[in-house]
Structure formats: structure tokens, C-alpha cells
Short mmCIF file of C-alpha atoms and ligand atoms in Angstrom, two decimals:
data_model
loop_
_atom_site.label_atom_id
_atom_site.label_comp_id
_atom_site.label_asym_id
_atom_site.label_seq_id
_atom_site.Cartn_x
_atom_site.Cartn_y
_atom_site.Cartn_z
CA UNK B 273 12.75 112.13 220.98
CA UNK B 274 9.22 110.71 220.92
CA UNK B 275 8.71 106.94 220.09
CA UNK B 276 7.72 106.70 216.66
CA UNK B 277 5.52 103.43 217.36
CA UNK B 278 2.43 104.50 219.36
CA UNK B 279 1.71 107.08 216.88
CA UNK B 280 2.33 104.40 213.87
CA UNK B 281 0.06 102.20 215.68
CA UNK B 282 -2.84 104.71 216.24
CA UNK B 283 -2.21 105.46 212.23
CA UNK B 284 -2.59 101.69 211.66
CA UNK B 285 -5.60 101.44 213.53
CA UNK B 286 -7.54 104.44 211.33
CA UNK B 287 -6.41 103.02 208.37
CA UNK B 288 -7.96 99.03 209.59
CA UNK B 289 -11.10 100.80 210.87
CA UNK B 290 -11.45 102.93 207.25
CA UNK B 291 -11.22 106.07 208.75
CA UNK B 292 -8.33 106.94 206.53
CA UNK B 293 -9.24 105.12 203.32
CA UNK B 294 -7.51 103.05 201.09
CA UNK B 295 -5.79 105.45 197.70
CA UNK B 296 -5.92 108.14 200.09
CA UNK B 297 -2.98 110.37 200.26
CA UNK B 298 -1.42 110.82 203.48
CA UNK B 299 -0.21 114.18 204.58
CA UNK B 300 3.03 115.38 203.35
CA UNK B 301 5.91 114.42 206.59
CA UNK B 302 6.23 117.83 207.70
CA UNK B 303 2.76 118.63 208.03
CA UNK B 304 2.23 115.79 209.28
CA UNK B 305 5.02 116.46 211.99
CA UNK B 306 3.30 119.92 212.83
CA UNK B 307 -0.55 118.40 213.05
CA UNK B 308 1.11 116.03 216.04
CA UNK B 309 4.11 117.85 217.14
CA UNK B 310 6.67 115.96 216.70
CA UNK B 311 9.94 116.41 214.56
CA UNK B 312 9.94 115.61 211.42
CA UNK B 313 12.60 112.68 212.16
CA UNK B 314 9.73 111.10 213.90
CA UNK B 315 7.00 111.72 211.83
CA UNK B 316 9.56 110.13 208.85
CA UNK B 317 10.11 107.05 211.16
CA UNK B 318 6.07 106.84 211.52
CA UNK B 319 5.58 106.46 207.54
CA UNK B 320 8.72 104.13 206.97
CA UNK B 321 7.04 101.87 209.97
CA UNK B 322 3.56 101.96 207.86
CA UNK B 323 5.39 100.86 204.78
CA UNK B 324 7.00 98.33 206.07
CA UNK B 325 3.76 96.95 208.07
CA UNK B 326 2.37 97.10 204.10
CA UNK B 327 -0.29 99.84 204.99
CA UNK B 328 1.17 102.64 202.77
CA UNK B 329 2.99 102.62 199.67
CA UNK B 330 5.44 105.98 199.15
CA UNK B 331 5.93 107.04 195.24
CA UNK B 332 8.73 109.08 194.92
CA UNK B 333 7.19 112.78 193.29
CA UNK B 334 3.33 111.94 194.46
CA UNK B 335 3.25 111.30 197.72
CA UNK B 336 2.47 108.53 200.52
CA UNK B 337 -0.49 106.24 200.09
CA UNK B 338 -2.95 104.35 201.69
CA UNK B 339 -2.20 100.85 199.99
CA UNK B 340 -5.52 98.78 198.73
CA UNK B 341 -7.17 96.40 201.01
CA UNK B 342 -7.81 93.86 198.38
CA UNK B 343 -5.03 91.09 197.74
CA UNK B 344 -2.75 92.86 195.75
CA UNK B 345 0.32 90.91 194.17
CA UNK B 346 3.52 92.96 194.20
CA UNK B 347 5.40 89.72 193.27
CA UNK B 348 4.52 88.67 189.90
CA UNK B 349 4.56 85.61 190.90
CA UNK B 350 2.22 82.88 192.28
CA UNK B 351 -1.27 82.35 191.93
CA UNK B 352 -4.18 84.45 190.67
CA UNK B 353 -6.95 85.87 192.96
CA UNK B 354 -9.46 83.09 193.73
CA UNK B 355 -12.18 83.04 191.38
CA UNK B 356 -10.80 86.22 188.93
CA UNK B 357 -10.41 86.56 185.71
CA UNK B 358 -6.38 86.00 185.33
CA UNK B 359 -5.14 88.94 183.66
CA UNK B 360 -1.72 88.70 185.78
CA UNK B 361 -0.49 85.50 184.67
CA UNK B 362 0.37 84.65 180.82
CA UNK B 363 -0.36 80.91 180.60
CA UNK B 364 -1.01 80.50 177.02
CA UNK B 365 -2.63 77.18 175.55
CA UNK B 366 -3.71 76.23 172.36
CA UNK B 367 -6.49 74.32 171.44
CA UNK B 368 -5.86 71.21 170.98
CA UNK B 369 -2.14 71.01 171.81
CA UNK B 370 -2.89 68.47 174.96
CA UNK B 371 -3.87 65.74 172.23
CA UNK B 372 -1.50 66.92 169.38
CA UNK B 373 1.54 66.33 172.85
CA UNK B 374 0.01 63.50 173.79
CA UNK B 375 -0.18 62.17 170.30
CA UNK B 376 3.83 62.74 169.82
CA UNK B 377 4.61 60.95 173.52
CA UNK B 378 3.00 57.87 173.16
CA UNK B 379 5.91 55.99 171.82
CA UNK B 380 7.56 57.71 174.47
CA UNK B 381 5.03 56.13 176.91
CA UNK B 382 4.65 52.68 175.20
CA UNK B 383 7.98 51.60 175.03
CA UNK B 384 9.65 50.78 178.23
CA UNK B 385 13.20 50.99 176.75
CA UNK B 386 12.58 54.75 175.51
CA UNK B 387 11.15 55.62 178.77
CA UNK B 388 14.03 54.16 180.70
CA UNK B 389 16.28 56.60 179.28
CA UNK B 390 13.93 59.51 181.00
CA UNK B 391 14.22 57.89 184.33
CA UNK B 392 17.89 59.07 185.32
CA UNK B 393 19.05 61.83 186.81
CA UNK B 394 20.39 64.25 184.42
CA UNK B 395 23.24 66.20 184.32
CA UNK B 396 23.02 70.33 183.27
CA UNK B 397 24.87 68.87 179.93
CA UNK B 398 21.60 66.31 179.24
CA UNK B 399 22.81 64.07 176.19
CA UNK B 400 24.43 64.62 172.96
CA UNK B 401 20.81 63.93 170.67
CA UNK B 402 19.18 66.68 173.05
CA UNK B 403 22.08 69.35 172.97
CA UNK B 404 21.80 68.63 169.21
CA UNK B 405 18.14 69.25 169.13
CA UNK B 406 18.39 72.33 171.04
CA UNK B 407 20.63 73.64 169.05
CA UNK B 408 18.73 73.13 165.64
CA UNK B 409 15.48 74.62 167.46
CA UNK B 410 16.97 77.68 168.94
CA UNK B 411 19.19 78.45 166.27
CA UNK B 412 18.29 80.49 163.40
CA UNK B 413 19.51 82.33 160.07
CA UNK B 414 22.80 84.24 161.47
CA UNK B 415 23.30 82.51 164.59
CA UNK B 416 24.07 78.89 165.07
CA UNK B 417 24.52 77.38 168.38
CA UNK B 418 27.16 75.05 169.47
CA UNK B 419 25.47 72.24 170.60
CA UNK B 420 28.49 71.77 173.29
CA UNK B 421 27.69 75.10 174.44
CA UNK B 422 23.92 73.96 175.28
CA UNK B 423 22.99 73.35 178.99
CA UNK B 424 19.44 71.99 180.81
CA UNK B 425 17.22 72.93 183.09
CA UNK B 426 13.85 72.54 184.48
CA UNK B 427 12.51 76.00 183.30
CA UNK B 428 12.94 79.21 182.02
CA UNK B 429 13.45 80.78 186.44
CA UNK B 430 15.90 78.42 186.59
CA UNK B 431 17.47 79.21 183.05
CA UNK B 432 17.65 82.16 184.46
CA UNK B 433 18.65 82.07 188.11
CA UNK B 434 21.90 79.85 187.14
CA UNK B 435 23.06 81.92 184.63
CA UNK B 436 22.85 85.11 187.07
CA UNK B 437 24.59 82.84 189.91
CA UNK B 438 27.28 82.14 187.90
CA UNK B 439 28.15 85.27 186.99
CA UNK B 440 27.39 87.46 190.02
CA UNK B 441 28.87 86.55 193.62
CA UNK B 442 26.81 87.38 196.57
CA UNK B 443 27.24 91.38 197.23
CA UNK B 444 28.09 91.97 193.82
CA UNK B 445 26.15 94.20 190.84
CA UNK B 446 23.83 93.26 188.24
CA UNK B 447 22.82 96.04 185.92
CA UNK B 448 18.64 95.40 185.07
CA UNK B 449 16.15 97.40 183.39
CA UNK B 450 14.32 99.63 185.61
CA UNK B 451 11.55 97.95 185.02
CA UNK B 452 12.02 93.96 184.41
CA UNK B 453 11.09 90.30 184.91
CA UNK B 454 9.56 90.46 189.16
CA UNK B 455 11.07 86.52 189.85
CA UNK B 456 14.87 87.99 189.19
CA UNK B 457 13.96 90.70 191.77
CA UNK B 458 13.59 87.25 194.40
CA UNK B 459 16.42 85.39 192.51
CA UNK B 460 18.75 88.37 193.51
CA UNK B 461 17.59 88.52 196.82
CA UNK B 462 17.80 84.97 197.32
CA UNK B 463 21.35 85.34 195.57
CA UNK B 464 22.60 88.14 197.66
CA UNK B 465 22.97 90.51 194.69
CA UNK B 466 22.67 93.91 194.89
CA UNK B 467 20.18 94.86 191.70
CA UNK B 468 20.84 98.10 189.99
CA UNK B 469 18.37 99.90 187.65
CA UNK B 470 19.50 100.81 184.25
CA UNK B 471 17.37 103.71 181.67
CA UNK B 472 15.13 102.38 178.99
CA UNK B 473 13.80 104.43 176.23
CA UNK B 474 11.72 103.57 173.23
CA UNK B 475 14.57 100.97 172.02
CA UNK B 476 14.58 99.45 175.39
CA UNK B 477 17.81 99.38 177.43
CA UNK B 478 19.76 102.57 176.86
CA UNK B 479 23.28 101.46 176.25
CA UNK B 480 24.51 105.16 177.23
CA UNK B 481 23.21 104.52 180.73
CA UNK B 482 24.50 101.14 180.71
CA UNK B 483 28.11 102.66 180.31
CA UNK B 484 27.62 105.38 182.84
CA UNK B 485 26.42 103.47 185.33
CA UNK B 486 29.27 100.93 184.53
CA UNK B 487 32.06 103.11 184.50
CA UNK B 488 30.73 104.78 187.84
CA UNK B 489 30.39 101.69 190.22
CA UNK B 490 31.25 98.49 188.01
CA UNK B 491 28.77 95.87 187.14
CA UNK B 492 29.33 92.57 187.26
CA UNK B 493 26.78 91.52 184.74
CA UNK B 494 24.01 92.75 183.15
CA UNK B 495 20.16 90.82 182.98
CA UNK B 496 17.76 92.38 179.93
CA UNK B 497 15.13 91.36 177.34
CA UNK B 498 15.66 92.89 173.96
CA UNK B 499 13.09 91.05 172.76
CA UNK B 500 9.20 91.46 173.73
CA UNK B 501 10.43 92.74 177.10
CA UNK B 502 8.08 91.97 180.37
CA UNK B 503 6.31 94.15 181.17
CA UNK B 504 6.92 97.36 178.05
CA UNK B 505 6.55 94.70 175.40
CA UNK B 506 9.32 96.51 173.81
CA UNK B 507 12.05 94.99 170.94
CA UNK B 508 15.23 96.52 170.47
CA UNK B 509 15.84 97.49 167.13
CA UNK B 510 19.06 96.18 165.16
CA UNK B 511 20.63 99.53 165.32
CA UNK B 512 20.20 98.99 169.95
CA UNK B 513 21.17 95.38 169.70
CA UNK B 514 24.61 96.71 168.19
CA UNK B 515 24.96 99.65 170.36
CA UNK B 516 23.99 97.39 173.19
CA UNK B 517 26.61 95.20 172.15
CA UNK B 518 29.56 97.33 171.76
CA UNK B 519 28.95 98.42 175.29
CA UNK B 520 29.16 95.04 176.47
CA UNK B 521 32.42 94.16 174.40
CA UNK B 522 34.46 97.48 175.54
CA UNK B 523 33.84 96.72 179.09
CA UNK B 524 34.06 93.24 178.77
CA UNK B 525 30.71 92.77 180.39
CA UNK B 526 28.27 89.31 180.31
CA UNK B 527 24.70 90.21 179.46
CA UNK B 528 21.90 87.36 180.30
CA UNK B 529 19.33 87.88 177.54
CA UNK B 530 16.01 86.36 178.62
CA UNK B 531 14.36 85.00 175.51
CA UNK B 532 11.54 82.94 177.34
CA UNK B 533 9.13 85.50 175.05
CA UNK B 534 11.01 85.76 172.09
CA UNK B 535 9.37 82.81 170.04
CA UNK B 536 6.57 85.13 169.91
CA UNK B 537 8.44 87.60 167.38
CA UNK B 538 10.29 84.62 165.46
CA UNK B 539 12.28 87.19 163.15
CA UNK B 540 14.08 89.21 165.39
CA UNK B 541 17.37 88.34 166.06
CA UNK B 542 18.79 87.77 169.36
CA UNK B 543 21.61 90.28 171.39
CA UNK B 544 23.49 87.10 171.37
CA UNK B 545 24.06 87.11 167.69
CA UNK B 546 25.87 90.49 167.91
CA UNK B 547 27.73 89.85 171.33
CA UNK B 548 28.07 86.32 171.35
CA UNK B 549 31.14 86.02 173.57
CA UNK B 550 29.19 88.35 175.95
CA UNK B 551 26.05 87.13 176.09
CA UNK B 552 24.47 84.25 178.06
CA UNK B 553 20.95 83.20 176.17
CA UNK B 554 18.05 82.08 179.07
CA UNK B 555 15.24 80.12 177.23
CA UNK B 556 12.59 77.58 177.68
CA UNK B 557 9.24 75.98 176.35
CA UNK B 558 6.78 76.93 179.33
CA UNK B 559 5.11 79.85 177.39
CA UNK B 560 5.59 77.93 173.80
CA UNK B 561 4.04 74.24 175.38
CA UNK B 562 2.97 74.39 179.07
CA UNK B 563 4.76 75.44 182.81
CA UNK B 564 3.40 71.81 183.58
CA UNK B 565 5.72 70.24 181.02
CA UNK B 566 8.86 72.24 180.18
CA UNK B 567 12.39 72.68 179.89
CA UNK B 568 14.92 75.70 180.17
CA UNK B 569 17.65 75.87 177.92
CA UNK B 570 20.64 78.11 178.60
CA UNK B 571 23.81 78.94 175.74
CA UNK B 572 26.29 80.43 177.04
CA UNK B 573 29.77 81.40 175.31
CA UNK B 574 32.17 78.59 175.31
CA UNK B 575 34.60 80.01 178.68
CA UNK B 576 31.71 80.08 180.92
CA UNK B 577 29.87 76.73 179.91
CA UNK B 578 31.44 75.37 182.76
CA UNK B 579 30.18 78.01 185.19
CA UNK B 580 27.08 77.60 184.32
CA UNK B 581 26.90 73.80 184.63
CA UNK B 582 28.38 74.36 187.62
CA UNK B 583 25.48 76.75 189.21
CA UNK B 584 22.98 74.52 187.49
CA UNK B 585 23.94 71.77 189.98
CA UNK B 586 24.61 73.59 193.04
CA UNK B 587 21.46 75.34 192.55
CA UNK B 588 19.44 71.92 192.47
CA UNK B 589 18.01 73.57 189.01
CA UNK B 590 18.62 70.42 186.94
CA UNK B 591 15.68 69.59 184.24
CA UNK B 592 14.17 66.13 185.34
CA UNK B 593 14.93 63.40 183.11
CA UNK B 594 11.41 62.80 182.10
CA UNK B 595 10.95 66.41 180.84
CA UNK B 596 13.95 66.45 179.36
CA UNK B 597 13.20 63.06 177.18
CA UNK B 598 9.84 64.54 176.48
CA UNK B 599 10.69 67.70 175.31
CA UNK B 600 13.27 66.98 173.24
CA UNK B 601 11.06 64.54 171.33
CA UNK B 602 8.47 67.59 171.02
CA UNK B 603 10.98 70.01 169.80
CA UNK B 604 12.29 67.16 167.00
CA UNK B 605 9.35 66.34 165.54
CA UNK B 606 7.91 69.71 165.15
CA UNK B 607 5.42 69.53 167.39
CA UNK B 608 6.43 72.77 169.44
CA UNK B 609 6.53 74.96 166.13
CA UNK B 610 3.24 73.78 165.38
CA UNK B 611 1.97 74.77 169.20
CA UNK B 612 4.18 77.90 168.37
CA UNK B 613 2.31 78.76 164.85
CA UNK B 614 -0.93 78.68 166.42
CA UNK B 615 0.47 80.79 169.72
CA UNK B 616 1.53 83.44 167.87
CA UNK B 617 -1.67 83.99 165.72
CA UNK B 618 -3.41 83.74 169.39
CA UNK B 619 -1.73 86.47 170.57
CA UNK B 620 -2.29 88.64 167.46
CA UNK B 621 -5.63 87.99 167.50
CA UNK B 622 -5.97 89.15 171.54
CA UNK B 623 -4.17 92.08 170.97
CA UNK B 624 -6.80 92.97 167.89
CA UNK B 625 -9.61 92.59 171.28
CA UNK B 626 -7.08 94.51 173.64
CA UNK B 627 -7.04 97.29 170.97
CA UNK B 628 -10.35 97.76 170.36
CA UNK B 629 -11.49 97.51 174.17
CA UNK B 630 -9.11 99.87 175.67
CA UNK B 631 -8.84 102.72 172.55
CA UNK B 632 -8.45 105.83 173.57
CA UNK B 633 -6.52 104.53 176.35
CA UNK B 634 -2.69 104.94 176.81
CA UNK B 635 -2.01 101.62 175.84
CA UNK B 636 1.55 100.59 174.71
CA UNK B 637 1.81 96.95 173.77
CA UNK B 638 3.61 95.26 170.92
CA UNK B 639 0.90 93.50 168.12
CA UNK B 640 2.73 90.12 168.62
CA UNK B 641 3.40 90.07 172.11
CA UNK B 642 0.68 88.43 174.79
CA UNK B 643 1.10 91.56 177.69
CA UNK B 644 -0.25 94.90 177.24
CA UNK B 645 1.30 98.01 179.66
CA UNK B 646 -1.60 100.68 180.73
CA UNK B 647 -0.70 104.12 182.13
CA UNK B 648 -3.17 105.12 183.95
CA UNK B 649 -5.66 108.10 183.71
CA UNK B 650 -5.30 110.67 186.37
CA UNK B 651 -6.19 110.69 189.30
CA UNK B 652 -6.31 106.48 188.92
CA UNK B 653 -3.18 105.33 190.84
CA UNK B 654 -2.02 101.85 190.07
CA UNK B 655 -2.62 100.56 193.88
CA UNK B 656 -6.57 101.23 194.12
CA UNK B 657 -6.92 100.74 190.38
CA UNK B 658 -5.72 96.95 190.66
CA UNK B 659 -7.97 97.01 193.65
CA UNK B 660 -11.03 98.23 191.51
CA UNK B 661 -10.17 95.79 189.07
CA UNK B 662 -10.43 92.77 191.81
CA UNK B 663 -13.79 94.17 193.50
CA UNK B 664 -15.03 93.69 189.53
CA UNK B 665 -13.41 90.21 189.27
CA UNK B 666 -10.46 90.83 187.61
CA UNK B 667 -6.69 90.07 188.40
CA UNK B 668 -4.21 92.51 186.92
CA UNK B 669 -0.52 93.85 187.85
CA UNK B 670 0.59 97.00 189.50
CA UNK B 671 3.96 98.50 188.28
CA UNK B 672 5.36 98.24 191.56
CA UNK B 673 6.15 94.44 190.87
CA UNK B 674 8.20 95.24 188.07
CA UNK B 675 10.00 98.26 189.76
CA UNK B 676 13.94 97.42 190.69
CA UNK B 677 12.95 100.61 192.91
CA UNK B 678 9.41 100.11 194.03
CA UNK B 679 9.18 104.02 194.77
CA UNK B 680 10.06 104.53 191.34
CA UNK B 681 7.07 102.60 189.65
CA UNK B 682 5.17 104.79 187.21
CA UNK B 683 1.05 104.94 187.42
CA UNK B 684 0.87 102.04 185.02
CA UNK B 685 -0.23 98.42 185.07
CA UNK B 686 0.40 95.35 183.31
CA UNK B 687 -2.45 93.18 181.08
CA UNK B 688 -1.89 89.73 180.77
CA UNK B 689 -3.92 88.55 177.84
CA UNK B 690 -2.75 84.66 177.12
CA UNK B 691 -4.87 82.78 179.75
CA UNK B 692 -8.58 83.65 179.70
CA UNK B 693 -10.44 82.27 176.67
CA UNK B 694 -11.11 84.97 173.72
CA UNK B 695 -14.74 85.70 175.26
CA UNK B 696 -13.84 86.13 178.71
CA UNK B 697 -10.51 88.42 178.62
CA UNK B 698 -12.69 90.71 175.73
CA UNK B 699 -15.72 91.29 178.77
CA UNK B 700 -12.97 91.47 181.22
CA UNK B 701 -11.26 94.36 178.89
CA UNK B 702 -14.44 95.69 178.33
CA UNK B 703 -14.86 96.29 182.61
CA UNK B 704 -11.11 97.11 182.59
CA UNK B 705 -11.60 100.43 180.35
CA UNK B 706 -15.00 101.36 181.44
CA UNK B 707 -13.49 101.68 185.07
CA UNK B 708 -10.41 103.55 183.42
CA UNK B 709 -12.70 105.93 182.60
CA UNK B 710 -14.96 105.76 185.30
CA UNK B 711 -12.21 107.25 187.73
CA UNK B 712 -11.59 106.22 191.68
CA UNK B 713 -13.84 108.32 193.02
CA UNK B 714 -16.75 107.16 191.23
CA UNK B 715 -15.47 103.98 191.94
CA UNK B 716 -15.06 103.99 195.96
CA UNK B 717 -18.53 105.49 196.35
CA UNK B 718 -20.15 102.93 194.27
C1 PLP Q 924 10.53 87.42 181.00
C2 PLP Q 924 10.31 86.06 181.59
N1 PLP Q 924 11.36 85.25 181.76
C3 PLP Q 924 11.22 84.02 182.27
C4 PLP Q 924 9.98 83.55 182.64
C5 PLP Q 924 9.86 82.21 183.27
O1 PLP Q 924 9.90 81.20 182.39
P1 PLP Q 924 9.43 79.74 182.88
O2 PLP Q 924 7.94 79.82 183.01
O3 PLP Q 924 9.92 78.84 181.85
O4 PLP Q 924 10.06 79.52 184.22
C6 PLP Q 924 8.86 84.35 182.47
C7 PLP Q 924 7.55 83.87 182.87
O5 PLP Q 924 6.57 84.54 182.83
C8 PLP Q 924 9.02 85.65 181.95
O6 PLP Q 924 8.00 86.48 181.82
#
């Protein structure tokens, strides 16, 4: 059998010179096979070389593609493109909330005795007066938290990687939505766990498909957001939360519900209210105060409190003590759901922009939420359209980085709108649809 590699390299080479260009489509495998005769094994060896080099991209249904030259994020995470407008990263920040925070810590700051008690090491637990606090701010009308149920840590990742470690073992199954969250992608391979997509439809999570695929090959656990999920901006309805939560109960199944968005729709009541001895609540105040000053918050049901506590530690994802003082005193006073007030008219009033920019558009996106989802206009694909929206100074996110199965990633792209100010992400939008419209080819000959 030929060697796969010389002809993968010579591939590699046209593709670095531009001679095949970046979007283009590359020939189907067996053609490909007959236009350098060699068997088709070969030829399928060639591609699966180029993808893994990060030259080609294969989407199950269209085809294999030239990947963009341009920095293109599949991660979700890290930092924006030097210099672009950051429509891939929600950092939300009110005006004036540095001064209203700093305001609320000064006695923090000017008494040495209050600060001392921030200078400790702190266990997942914190301290009675911060579970307590916790527990007032998350809880709401219909579902009251246990204060002893309450645990710490430094963010809303971490929130979310301990509760996931201490339910799934290394090798074991944790049910996601097909699209979802890109860090838990790394947490699970960092973890060992094997992810497995699960249907969404209009509701969100089908809870059909999370019973079939249950009964099939069991699940350990399950990791969703029913409300204002990342990246569909979808919220389950009451009717899905139940459903959801009967599936849960009959198979005795643990669901993490990420509510790190969920301040944003204030009335909608958690999964955990209708499963709460199945459901593990991940939570924190990056997106409601700042990533620079935060805290994640995790509830889980009484019997795996310890478990949790337990991951929290050996995961080194303790809050510091500092943060932990700090935010507690925000969340107390009411200076959070005053940031929180003005974050959620923010958003509301960038979605008004985000609506009028892209209409006509395919645009689903939720009014309170601060991430829009495009699907594309043929023949866009999401690869050179992210590209595009670089060369014109804009950062955005392919689908790929929310895909459990990156061939599976629909033509779409994610719009963050919380971190440019007002005048910048409505230009930005304004580029963002004209070159929706414009098309790639258009584009690439510009
Ligand atoms: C769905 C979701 N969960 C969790 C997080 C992370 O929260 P934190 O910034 O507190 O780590 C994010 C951040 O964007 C998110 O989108």
C-alpha cells in the first residue's frame, strides 16, 4: 500500500503556497483516490493526516475543507484576536460598577481586622455568614437553598469542572447537548470523560433522547443549560424542565445545570427546582460583576455535598479567601443586583442593535440574553466566514467550538454582544451583515 504521507505533504504544501485556497472544497476521497491512483484507504488516510495537521476541516454531509488561514478559535476560550473587535468573548461591564464595587469594599479595605478574615485559605464549605448569603442570593420564590448544601469556588469553570469530577470517573459518560459550553469539552478531556451528544429542539435538551441514549449505553451524569443556553440562547419552558426532570428521577440520573447566564432571565425557574435531588446547580458572579473579581457557587443535593467538596479540593478549585470575603459583602449589600439591574437592560438594549443590524438574517437569539447564534447564508461556511470577519476586524465564533462532534457543527456562528461599547459592536454588526450578504466569493476576490 502506498505511504499516505508524501502525498499529504505535497497537499500541505499547495494549500501553504495558496494554490488550493482556503473555503475551498477538496475533492470527494474517491475521486480523489482515482486523480492519484491510489486506494481509497490511502487517499482516506491523506485527508485524516490534513485534519489533524489543522489544514482541512471535514463536515459530515458537505464535504472536506480547506480551513481559514486567519487565527481562528475553535476553543472558546482564551483571548480575542489582537486588535479586533471582541465579538467572541461576553465580558459584560456596566458603567460605573468599578466605583459603585469599590465604594462597597472600602470598609473591607480599611479595616485590618475585616481584611484578616480574607487572608486564609478557604475551605470549599467557606463560612457560615457566606453559605448564608449565598443562599438568600441564589434562592428565589419556589426554591430555597440550604445554606449547608452551599459550596465555593473561584469561578463559574471551576463550579463547573468539580461538580462534573465528582460525578463522572475517568472513562465514564456524561450526556451534553450537542452543542454546549466549549471549556467542558477541555474539562472532560482533562477529566478523562468520554462526552456524549444529546438532541436539542426548540425547548432545548430533548428529554426523549436523553432516555434513549440512557437506556442504550448508561450515562453517568448529564451537563445542560436550561436557561439562556451558550451558544442557542435557548430557555426551556416549564412544561421541558418537568419532562427533563422526570427523566432524570426514573433513571436516577445527576444533571449539572450551568446557571452562570441565568441572572440574565431572573424569572425563570431553575431544573433544580423540579429535580432537586438530581440536580447539581453551577453558578458564579463573573458575567453579573467581573472574571477579575468573582466567585463560583455550586448547590448540590444534600448526599453528594460531600463529593463535591471533595473534588473542589483535589481539583485545587478552591475560591481565594479574598474573593470570597469580597463577594460575599457585594452580594449582601445589594450591590450585585444593582450591577445585575443595569446588565440586564444592557443586554436588551444590544439585542434591539443586533436586531436591527442583522434583519433579514437567520438570526435566533433570545431578547434578554447577551449571545446571538447566526446560520449562515449559502454558500458562506462558518470557517472562511469567521475568517472574513477577522480580515474586517472582527472576532466572532465558529460552531465547531461548540460541537461535542466537531464534524457535526452546523453552518452557524456565535455573536458575542456584551463587551464592545454600544457604538462599536452596532458598526461591527453593521460589517458583520453586509459581508453576510456580500457572499465568499465576493469576499476572497476583494
Ligand atoms: C455557559 C457558561 N458557563 C460557565 C462559564 C464560565 O463562568 P466563569 O467565567 O465564572 O468561569 C461561562 C463563561 O462564559 C459560560 O458561558
Amino acid at each position: 500500500m502506498k505511504d499516505h504521507r508524501p502525498i499529504a505533504d505535497a497537499l500541505a504544501e499547495d494549500i501553504a503556497a495558496g494554490r488550493v485556497r482556503a473555503g475551498e472544497r477538496l475533492p470527494p476521497q474517491r475521486e480523489f483516490a482515482d486523480q492519484q491512483g491510489i486506494a481509497v484507504s490511502t487517499a482516506s488516510r491523506v485527508y485524516a493526516e490534513l485534519v489533524r495537521r489543522g489544514l482541512v476541516i471535514g463536515e459530515v454531509g458537505r464535504g472536506t475543507f480547506v480551513r481559514s488561514t486567519a487565527p481562528v478559535s475553535d476553543a472558546g476560550i482564551g483571548e480575542p484576536g489582537d486588535g479586533l473587535v471582541d465579538l467572541e468573548f461576553n465580558v459584560p461591564m456596566a458603567p460605573g460598577q468599578a466605583r459603585l464595587m469599590a465604594r462597597a469594599l472600602t470598609p473591607l479595605l480599611r479595616s485590618p481586622a475585616a481584611l484578616e478574615g480574607g487572608l486564609h485559605p478557604v475551605p470549599p464549605a467557606g463560612h457560615t455568614a457566606a453559605r448564608r448569603t449565598a443562599s438568600r442570593f441564589l434562592s428565589r420564590r419556589g426554591w430555597r437553598l440550604d445554606p449547608d448544601t452551599i459550596l465555593f469556588t473561584g469561578n463559574g469553570k471551576q463550579a463547573v469542572g468539580a461538580a462534573i469530577a465528582a460525578l463522572v470517573a475517568p472513562g465514564e459518560r456524561l450526556g451534553v447537548e450537542r452543542l454546549s459550553y466549549p471549556v467542558v469539552k477541555r474539562l472532560a478531556a482533562r477529566l478523562g470523560i468520554h462526552l456524549v451528544p444529546l438532541a436539542m429542539d426548540q425547548h432545548g435538551l430533548d428529554p426523549d433522547a436523553l432516555a434513549r441514549v440512557h437506556r442504550r449505553t448508561p450515562l453517568r451524569a448529564v451537563y445542560c443549560q436550561p436557561t439562556l443556553h451558550n451558544p442557542l440562547g435557548l430557555t426551556m419552558t416549564r412544561t421541558r424542565r418537568e419532562e427533563v426532570a422526570a427523566v432524570l428521577r426514573r433513571y436516577d440520573l445527576v444533571a449539572v445545570e450551568d446557571r452562570v447566564y441565568g441572572f440574565l432571565a431572573a424569572d425563570t425557574a431553575p431544573l433544580a427546582q423540579s429535580a432537586p435531588d438530581h440536580t447539581i446547580v453551577a453558578d458564579s458572579l463573573s458575567k453579573r460583576l467581573a472574571p477579575g473579581l468573582s466567585l463560583g457557587m455550586v448547590a448540590a443535593p444534600a448526599r453528594l455535598v460531600v463529593a463535591v467538596s471533595a473534588a473542589i479540593r483535589s481539583g485545587a478549585w478552591s475560591s481565594t479567601g479574598f474573593a470570597l470575603e469580597a463577594c460575599t459583602r457585594l452580594m449582601a449589600d445589594g450591590t450585585v443586583a444593582t450591577i445585575v439591574a443595569a446588565k440586564q437592560r444592557d443586554a436588551a438594549e444590544r439585542q434591539r442593535v443586533l436586531r436591527q443590524k442583522l434583519a433579514g438574517l437567520l438570526v435566533e437569539a433570545d431578547p434578554r440574553a447577551y449571545h446571538a447564534w447566526l446560520t449562515l447564508p449559502a454558500p458562506w461556511r462558518a470557517d472562511t466566514f469567521v475568517a472574513a470577519a477577522a480580515s474586517r476586524g472582527i472576532a466572532i465564533t465558529p460552531a465547531v467550538a461548540f460541537a461535542v462532534v466537531p464534524g457535526h457543527a452546523p453552518n452557524a456562528v456565535r455573536i458575542a454582544l456584551a463587551s464592545p461599547a454600544i457604538s462599536t459592536l452596532s458598526s461591527a454588526l453593521q460589517r458583520l451583515s453586509d459581508l453576510a450578504r456580500l457572499g465568499p466569493g465576493e469576499w476572497n476576490t476583494e
